[in-house]
Short mmCIF file of C-alpha atoms and ligand atoms in Angstrom, two decimals:
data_model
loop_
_atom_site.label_atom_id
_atom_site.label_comp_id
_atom_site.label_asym_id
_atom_site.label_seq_id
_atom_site.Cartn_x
_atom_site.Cartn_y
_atom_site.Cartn_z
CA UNK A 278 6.91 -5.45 -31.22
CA UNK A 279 8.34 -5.14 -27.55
CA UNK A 280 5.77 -7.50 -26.35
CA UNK A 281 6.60 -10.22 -28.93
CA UNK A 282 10.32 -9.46 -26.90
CA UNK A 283 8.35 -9.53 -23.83
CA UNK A 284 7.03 -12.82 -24.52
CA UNK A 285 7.36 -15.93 -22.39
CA UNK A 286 11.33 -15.80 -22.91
CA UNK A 287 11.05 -13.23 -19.90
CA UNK A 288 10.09 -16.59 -17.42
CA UNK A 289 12.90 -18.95 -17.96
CA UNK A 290 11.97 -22.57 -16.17
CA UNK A 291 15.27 -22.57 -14.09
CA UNK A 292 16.14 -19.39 -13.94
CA UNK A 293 12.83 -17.86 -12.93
CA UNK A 294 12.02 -13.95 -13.84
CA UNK A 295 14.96 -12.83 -16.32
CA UNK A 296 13.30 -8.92 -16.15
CA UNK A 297 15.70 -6.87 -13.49
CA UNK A 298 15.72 -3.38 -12.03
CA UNK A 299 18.35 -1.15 -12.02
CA UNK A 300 19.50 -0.13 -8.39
CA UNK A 301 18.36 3.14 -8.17
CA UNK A 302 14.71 2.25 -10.13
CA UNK A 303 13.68 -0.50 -7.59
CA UNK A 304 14.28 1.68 -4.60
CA UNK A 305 11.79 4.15 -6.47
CA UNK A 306 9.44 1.24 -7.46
CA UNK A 307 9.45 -0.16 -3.70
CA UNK A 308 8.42 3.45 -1.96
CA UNK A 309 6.32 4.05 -5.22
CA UNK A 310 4.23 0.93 -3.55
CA UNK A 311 4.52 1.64 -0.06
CA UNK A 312 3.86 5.15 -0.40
CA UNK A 313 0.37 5.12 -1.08
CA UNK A 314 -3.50 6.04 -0.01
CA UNK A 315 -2.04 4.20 3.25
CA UNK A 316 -0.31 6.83 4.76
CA UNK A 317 -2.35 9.91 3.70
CA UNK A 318 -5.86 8.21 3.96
CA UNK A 319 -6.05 5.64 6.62
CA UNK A 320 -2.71 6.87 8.67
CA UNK A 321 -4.28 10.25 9.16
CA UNK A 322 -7.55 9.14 10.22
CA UNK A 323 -6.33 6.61 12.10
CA UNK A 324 -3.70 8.29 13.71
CA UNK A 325 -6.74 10.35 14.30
CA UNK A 326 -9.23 8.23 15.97
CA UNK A 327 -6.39 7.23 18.36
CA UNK A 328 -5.25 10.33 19.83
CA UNK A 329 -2.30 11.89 17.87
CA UNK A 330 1.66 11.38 18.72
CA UNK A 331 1.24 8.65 21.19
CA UNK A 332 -0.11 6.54 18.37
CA UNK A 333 2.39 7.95 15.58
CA UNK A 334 5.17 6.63 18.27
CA UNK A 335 3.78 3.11 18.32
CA UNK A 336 3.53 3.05 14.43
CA UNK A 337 6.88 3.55 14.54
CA UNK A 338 8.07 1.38 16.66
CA UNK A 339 5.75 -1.42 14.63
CA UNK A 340 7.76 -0.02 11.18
CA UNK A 341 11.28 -0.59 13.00
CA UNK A 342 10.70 -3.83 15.03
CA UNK A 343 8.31 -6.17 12.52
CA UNK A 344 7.93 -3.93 9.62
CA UNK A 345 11.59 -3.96 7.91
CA UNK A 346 12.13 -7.43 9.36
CA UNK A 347 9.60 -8.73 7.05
CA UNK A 348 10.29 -6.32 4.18
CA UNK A 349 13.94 -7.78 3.98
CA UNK A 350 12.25 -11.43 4.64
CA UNK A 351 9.91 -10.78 1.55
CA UNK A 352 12.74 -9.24 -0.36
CA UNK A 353 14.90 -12.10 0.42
CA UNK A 354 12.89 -14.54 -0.58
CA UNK A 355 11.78 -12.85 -3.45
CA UNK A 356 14.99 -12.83 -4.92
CA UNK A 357 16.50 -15.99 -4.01
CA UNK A 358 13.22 -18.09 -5.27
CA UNK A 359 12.92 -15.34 -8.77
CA UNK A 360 9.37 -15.31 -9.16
CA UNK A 361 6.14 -14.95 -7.59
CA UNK A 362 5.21 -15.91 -4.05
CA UNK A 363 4.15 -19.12 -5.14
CA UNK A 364 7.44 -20.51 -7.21
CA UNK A 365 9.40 -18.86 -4.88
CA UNK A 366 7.56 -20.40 -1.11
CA UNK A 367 8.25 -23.99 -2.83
CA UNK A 368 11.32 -23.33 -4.40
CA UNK A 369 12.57 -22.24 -0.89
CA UNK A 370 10.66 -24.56 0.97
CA UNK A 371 11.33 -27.87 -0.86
CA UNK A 372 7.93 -28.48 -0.78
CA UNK A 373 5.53 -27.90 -3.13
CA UNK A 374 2.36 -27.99 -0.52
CA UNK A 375 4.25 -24.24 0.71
CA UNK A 376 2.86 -22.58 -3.00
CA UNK A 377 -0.57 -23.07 -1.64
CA UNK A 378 0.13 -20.78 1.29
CA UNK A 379 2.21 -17.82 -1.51
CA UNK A 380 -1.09 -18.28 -3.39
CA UNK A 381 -3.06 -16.62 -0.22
CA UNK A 382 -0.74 -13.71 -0.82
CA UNK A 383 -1.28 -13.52 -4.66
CA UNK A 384 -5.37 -13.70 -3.99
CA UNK A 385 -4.84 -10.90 -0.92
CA UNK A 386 -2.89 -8.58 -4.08
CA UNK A 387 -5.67 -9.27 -6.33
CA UNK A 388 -8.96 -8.69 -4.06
CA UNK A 389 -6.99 -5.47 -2.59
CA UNK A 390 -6.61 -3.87 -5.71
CA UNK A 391 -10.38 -4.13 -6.29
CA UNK A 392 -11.24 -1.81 -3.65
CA UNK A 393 -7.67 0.27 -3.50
CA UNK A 394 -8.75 1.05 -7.12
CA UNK A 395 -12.14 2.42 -6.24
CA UNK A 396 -10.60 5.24 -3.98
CA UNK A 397 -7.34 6.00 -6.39
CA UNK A 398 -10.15 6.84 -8.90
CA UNK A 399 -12.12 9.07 -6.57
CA UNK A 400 -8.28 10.82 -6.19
CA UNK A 401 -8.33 11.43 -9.85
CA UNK A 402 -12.12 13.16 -9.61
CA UNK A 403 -11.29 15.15 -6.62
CA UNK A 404 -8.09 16.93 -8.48
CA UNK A 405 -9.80 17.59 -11.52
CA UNK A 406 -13.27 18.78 -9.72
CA UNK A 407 -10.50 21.01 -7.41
CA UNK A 408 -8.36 22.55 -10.24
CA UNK A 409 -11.64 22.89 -12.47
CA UNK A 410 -13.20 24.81 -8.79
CA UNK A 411 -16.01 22.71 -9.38
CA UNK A 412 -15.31 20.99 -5.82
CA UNK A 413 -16.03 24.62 -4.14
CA UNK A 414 -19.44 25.47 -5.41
CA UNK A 415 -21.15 23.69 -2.72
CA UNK A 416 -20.42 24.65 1.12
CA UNK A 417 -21.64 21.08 1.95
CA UNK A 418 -19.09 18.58 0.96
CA UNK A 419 -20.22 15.59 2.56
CA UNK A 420 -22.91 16.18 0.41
CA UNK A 421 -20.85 16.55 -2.59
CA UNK A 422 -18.84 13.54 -1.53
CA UNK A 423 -22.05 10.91 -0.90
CA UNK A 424 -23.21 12.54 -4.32
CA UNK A 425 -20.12 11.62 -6.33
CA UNK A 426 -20.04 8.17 -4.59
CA UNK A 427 -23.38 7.54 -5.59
CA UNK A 428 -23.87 8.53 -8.98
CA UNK A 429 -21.57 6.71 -11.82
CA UNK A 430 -18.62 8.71 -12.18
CA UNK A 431 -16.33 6.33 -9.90
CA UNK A 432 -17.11 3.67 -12.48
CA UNK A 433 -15.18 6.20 -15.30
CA UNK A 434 -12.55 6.80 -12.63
CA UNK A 435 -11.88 3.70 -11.45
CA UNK A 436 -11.75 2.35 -15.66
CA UNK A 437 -9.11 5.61 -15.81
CA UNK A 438 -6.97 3.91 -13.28
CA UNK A 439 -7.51 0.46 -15.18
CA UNK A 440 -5.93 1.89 -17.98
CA UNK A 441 -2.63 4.07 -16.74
CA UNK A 442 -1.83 1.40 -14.46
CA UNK A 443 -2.52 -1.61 -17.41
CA UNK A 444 -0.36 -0.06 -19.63
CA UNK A 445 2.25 0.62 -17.34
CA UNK A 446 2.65 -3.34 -16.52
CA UNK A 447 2.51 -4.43 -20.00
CA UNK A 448 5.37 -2.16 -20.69
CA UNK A 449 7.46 -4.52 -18.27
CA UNK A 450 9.73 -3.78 -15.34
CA UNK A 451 12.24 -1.59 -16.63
CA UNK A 452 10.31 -0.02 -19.65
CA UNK A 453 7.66 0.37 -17.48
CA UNK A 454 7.20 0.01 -13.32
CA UNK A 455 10.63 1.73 -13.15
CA UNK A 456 10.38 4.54 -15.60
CA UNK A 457 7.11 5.77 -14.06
CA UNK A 458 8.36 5.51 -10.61
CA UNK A 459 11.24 7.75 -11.74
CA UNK A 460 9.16 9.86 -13.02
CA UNK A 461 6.65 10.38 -10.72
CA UNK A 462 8.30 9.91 -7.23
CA UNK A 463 10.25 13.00 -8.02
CA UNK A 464 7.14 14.87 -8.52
CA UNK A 465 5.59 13.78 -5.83
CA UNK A 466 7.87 14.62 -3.74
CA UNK A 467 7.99 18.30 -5.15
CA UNK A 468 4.44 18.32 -4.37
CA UNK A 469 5.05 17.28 -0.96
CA UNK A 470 7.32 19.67 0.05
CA UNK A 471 4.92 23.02 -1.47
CA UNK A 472 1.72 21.42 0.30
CA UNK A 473 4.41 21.15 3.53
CA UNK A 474 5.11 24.84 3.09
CA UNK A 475 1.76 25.93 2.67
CA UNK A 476 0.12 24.16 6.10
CA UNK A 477 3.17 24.64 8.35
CA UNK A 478 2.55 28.22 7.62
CA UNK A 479 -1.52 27.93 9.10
CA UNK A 480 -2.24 29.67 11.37
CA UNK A 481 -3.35 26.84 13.57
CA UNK A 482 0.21 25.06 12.49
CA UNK A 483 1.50 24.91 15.89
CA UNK A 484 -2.05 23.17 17.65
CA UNK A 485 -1.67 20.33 14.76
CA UNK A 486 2.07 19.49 14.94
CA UNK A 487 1.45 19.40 18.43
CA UNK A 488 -1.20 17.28 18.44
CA UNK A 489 0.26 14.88 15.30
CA UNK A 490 3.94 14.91 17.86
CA UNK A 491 3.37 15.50 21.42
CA UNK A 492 2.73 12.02 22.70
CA UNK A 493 -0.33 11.47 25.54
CA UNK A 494 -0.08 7.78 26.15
CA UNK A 495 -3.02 8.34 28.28
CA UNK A 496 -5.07 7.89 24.78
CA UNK A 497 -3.76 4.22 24.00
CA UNK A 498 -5.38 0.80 24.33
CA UNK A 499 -4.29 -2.29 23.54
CA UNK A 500 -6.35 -2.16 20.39
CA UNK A 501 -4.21 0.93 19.27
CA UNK A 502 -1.01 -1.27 19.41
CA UNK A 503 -2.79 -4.08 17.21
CA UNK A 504 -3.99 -1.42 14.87
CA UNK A 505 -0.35 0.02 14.26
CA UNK A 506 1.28 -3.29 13.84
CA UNK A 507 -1.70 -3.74 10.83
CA UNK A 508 -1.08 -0.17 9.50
CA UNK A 509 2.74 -0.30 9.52
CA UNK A 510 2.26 -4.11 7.72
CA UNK A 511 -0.35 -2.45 4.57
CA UNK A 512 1.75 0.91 4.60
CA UNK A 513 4.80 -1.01 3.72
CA UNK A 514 3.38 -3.03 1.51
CA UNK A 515 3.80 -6.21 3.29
CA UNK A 516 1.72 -10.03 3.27
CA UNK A 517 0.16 -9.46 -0.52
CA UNK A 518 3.88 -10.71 -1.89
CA UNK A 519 3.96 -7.58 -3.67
CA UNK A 520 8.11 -6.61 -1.87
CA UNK A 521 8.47 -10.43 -2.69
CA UNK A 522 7.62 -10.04 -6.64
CA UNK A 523 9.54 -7.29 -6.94
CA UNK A 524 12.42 -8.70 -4.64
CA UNK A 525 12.57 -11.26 -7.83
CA UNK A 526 13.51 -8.49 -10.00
CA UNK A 527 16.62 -7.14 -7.83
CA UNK A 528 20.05 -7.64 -8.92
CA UNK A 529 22.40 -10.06 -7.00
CA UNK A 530 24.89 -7.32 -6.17
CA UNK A 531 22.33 -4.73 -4.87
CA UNK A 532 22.41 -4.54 -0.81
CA UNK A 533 18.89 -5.58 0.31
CA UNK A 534 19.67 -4.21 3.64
CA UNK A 535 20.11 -0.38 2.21
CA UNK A 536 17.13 -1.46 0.12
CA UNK A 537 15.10 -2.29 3.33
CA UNK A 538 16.17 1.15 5.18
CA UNK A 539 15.72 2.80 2.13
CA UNK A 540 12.26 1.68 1.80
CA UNK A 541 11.72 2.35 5.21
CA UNK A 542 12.80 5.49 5.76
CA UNK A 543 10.80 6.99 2.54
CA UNK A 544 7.54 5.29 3.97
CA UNK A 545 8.20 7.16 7.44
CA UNK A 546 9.11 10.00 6.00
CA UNK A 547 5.83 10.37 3.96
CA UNK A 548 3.55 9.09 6.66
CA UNK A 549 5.32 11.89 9.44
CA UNK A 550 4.51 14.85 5.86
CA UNK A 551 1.31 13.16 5.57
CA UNK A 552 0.45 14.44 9.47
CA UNK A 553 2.23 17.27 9.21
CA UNK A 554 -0.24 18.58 6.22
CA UNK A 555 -3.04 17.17 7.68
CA UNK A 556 -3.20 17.67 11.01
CA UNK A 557 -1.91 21.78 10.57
CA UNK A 558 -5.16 22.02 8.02
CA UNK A 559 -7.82 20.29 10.44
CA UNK A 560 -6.44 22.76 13.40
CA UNK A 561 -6.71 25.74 11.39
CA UNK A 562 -10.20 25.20 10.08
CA UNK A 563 -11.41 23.89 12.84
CA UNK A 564 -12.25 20.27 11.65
CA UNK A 565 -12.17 17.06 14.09
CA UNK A 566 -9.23 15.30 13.47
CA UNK A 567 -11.03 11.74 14.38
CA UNK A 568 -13.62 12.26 11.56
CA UNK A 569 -13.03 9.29 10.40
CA UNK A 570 -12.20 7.78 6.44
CA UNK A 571 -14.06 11.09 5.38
CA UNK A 572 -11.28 13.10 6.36
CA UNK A 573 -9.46 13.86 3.12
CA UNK A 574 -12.55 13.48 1.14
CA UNK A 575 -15.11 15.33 3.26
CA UNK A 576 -13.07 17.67 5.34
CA UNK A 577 -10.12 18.52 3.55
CA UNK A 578 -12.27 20.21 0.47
CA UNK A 579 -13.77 22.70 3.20
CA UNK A 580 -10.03 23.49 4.56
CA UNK A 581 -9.11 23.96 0.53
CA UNK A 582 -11.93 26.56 -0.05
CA UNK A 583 -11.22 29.07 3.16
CA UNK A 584 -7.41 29.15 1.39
CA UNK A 585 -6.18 31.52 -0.67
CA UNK A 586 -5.57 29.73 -4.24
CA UNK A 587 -7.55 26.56 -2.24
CA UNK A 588 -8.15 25.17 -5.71
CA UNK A 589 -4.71 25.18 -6.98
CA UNK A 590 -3.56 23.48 -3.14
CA UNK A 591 -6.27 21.20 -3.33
CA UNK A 592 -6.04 20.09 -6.55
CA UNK A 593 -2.29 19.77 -6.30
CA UNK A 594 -2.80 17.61 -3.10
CA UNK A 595 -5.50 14.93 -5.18
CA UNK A 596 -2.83 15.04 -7.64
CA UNK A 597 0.00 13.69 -4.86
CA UNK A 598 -2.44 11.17 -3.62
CA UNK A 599 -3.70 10.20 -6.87
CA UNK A 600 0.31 9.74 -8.21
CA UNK A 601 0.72 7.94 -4.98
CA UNK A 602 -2.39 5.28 -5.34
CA UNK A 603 -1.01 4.82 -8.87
CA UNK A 604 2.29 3.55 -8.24
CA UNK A 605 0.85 1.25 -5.27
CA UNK A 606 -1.70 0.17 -8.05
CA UNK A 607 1.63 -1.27 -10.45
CA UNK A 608 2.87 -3.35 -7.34
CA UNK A 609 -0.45 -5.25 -6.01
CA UNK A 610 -1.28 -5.53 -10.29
CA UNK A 611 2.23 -7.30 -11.16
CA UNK A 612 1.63 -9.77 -8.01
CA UNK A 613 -0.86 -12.17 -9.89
CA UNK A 614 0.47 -10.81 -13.44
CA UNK A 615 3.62 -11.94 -12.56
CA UNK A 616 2.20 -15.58 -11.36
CA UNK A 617 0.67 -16.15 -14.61
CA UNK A 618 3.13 -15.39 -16.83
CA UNK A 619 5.27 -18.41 -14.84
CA UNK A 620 2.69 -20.72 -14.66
CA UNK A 621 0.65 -20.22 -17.91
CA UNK A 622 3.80 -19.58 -19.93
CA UNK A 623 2.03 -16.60 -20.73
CA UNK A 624 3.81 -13.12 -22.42
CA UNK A 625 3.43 -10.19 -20.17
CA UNK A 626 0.71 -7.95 -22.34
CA UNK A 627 -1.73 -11.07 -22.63
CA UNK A 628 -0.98 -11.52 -18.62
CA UNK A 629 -1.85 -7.70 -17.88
CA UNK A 630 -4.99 -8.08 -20.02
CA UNK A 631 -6.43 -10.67 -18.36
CA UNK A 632 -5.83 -10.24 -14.99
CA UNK A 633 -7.13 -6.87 -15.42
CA UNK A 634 -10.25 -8.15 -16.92
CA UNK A 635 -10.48 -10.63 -13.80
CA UNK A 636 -10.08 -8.21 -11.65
CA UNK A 637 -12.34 -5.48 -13.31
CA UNK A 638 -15.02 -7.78 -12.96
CA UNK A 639 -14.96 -7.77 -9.69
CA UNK A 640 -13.89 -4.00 -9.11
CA UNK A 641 -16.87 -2.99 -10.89
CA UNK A 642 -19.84 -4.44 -8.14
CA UNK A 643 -17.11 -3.30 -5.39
CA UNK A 644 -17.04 0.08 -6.37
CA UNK A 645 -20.83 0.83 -6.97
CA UNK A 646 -20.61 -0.95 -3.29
CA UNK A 647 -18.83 2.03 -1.91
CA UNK A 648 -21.38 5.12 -1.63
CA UNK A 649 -23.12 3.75 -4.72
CA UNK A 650 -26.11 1.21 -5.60
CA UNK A 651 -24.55 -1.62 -4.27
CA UNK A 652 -24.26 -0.15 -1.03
CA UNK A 653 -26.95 -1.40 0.87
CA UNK A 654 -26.61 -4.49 0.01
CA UNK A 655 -25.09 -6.43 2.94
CA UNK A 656 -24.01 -9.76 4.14
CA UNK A 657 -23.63 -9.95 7.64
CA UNK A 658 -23.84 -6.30 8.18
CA UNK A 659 -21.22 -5.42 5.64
CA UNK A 660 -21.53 -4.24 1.62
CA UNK A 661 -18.92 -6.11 -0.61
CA UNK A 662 -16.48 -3.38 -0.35
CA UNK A 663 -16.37 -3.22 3.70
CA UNK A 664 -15.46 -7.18 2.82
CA UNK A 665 -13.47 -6.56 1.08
CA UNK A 666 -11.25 -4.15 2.82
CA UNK A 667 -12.32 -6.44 6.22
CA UNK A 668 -11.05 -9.68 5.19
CA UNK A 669 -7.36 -8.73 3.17
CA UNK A 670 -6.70 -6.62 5.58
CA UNK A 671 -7.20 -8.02 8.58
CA UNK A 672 -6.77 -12.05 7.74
CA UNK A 673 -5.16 -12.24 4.87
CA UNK A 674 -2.21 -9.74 4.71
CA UNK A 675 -1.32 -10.91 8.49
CA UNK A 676 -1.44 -14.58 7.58
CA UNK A 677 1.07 -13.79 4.33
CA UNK A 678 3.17 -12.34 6.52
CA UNK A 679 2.68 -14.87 9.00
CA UNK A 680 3.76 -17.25 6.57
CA UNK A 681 7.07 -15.63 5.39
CA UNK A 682 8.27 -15.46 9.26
CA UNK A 683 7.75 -19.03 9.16
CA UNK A 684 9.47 -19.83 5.80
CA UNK A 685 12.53 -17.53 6.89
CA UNK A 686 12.55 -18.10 9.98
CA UNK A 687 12.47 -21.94 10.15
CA UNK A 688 12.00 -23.28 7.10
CA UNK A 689 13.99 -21.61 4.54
CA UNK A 690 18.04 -21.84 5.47
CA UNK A 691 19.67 -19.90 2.82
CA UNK A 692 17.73 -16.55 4.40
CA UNK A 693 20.76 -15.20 5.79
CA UNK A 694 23.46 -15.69 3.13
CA UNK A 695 20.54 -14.11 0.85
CA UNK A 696 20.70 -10.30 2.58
CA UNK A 697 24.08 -10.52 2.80
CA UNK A 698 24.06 -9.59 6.15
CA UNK A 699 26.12 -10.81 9.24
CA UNK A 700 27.07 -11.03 12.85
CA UNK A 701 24.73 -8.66 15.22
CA UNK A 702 22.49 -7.72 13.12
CA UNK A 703 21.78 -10.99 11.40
CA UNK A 704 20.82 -12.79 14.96
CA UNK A 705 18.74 -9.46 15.64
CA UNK A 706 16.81 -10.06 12.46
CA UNK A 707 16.67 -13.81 12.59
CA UNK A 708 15.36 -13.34 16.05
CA UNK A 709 12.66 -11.21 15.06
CA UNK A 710 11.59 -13.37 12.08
CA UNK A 711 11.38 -16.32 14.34
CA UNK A 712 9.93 -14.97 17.39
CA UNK A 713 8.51 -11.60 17.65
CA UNK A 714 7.00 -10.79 14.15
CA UNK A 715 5.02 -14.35 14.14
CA UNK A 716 3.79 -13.61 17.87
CA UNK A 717 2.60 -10.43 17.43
CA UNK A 718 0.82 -11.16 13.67
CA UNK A 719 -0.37 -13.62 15.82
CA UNK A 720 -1.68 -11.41 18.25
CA UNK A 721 -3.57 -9.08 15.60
CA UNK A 722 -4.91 -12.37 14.06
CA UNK A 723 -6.50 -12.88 16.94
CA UNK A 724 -7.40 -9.43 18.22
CA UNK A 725 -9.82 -10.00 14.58
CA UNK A 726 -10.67 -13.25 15.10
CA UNK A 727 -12.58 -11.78 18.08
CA UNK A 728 -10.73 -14.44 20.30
CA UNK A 729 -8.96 -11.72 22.61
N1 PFF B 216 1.43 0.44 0.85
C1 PFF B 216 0.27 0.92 0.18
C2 PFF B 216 -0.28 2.10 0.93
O1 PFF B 216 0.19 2.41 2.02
O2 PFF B 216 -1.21 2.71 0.43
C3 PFF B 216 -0.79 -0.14 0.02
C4 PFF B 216 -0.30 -1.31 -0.75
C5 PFF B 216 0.25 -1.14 -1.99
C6 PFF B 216 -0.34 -2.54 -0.22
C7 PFF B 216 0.74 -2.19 -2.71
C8 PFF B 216 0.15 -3.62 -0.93
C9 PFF B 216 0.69 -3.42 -2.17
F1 PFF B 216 1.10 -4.43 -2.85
#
């Protein structure tokens, strides 16, 4: 019955999107998709493979200087242009050649979520095989993790994350992205703060805050800056139009400024908690903290069984990053479901199914790519997955982002009166838009490309 309401009438051909947040529920919905595997997977073992606090300090200073310039750019023109990043670029624009470049961003959304949905189903195994104590039978747990990987359990768990995340969208925007964010987040963040407890009281506590705080600059290259300024951009949740789609669904009266800090501030926070469990844990059992991706999968496990009640910590910390892959899942999914219900006239439900048929399709070879039989199967010395991961995040997420400088910037006048904001801190944003966002995407563009 609600998706008969649901039905095109939710995509009105002036109007745009007619489905709205409430305040407090997009605030939850936007850290519910920056908060993700980004900062407890790849922040970690980044942060990791480039020496500790120095590099935390530069991720930082990427959040504050391009990160939350862009966020309120993609918010912005999210809801000014109500819809996807495709109405909304030619809407803005004036042109209609500009939906061509939102489109990159709605393909980036779609081809991340093929491989983002591969490890937010391993998540899911690793809490259950944790609570169950199944995880701690074996001593060796890189190989228990290449087993897993390799047999056909990710296909189940990646299906399970097809599902939750499926019905969630078809529910719709208030019935359903912002109910399970309020649910959730709040647990999550309970979680957080006993797994916080738990490490800062390690024994080796002191050796990992250390190392995750105290700065040695000595450690940095150039490359480390590059690779910040791309972490901060797919930890926010920026160039896949997913803070543009759901910009289209914010209320005129709601401060996209406070939004922006908000948004922000909860994606620091989480990253600095993320370290703060990690790094404590690695210390204390005497793991490398630059072991690479394999670090929550591989090392973690053996820090969880030489705890008291390991399983319970364990399985309660697959459970945060599982909750937290979930609700980054619901953002990069409404991105393309949220194009085809404008342009196909489409009702939500038959928009959900469909894209998440496309896009199983496609998750299915990319997940027996990672660990599994598809693995050695290469193109240029990469499986589909490392593609994957390889192209969105390194050309196409900086070129979306590239593009809404651009549109904001110089394209695009009504950006200012849009965020409401004024004087100082308008020119400071306008200036960053226009100059030092675009030149430094630039720079990781071509830091990629090879070229320097
Ligand atoms: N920000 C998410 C993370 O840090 O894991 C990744 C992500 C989620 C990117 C949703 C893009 C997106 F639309």
């Amino acid at each position: 019955m609600s998706n008969k309401q649901e039905s095109p009438s939710t995509v009105d051909k002036k109007a745009g999107t007619t489905e709205r947040f409430s305040s407090a529920g997009f605030i939850l919905a936007a850290i519910g998709s920056s908060v993700g595997l980004g900062n407890m997977w790849k922040f970690t073992y980044v942060t990791g493979q480039n020496g500790g606090g120095a590099f935390f300090l530069l991720f930082i200073a990427c959040l504050l200087i391009v990160g939350l310039p862009v966020l309120m750019g993609e918010l912005a023109v999210g809801r000014a242009g109500r819809g996807d990043a495709v109405i909304s670029f030619s809407k803005l624009s004036g042109k209609k050649w500009w939906g061509a470049l939102g489109f990159v961003s709605v393909v980036a959304a779609f081809l991340v979520m093929t491989f983002y949905s591969t490890i937010a189903g391993w998540t899911l195994h690793y809490a259950v095989q944790s609570i169950s104590g199944a995880l701690f039978e074996s001593t060796d747990y890189q190989a228990v993790y290449d087993t897993f990987t390799a047999s056909t359990a990710p296909i189940w768990w990646q299906i399970a994350i097809f599902i939750i995340t499926g019905i969630v969208i078809a529910k719709g925007i208030s019935s359903g992205i912002e109910k399970f964010n309020k649910i959730v987040i709040p647990g999550l963040l309970i979680i957080l703060v006993i797994m916080l407890v738990r490490t800062l009281t390690l024994d080796g506590a002191a050796e990992g805050i250390r190392y995750f705080l105290y700065p040695d600059f000595s450690q940095l290259t150039f490359t480390s800056a590059l690779e910040a300024l791309g972490l901060a951009f797919f930890s926010l949740s920026l160039g896949m139009g997913a803070m543009l789609t759901y910009g289209a669904y914010v209320e005129k009266h709601q401060s996209l400024s406070a939004a922006t800090l908000a948004v922000g501030a909860g994606d620091l926070a989480y990253a600095l908690i993320a370290g703060l469990i990690i790094f404590p844990t690695t210390f204390t059992f005497g793991i490398a903290p630059n072991s690479g991706p394999g670090l929550v999968f591989v090392a973690l496990p053996a820090a969880f069984a030489a705890m008291p009640f390991g399983n319970l910590f364990g399985g309660l910390f697959f459970i945060l990053l599982a909750i937290a892959a979930i609700t980054s899942c619901l953002a990069l999914i409404e991105v393309p479901v949220a194009y085809l219900m404008r342009k196909y006239g489409h009702g939500r439900t038959k928009a959900t199914v469909f894209v998440m048929i496309a896009m199983y399709v496609l998750a299915l070879p990319v997940t027996l790519a990672a660990g599994g039989a598809l693995s050695d199967v290469t193109f240029a010395g990469r499986n589909l997955f490392d593609w994957l991961d390889f192209v969105t995040s390194n050309i196409m997420l900086p070129l979306g982002g590239l593009f809404v400088t651009i549109l904001v910037g110089f394209v695009w006048k009504g950006a200012g009166e849009e965020t409401g904001m004024k004087g100082w801190w308008l020119k400071a944003w306008l200036f960053s838009m226009r100059y030092i966002a675009p030149i430094l995407i630039v720079l990781i563009f071509l830091k990629y490309a090879g070229i320097i």
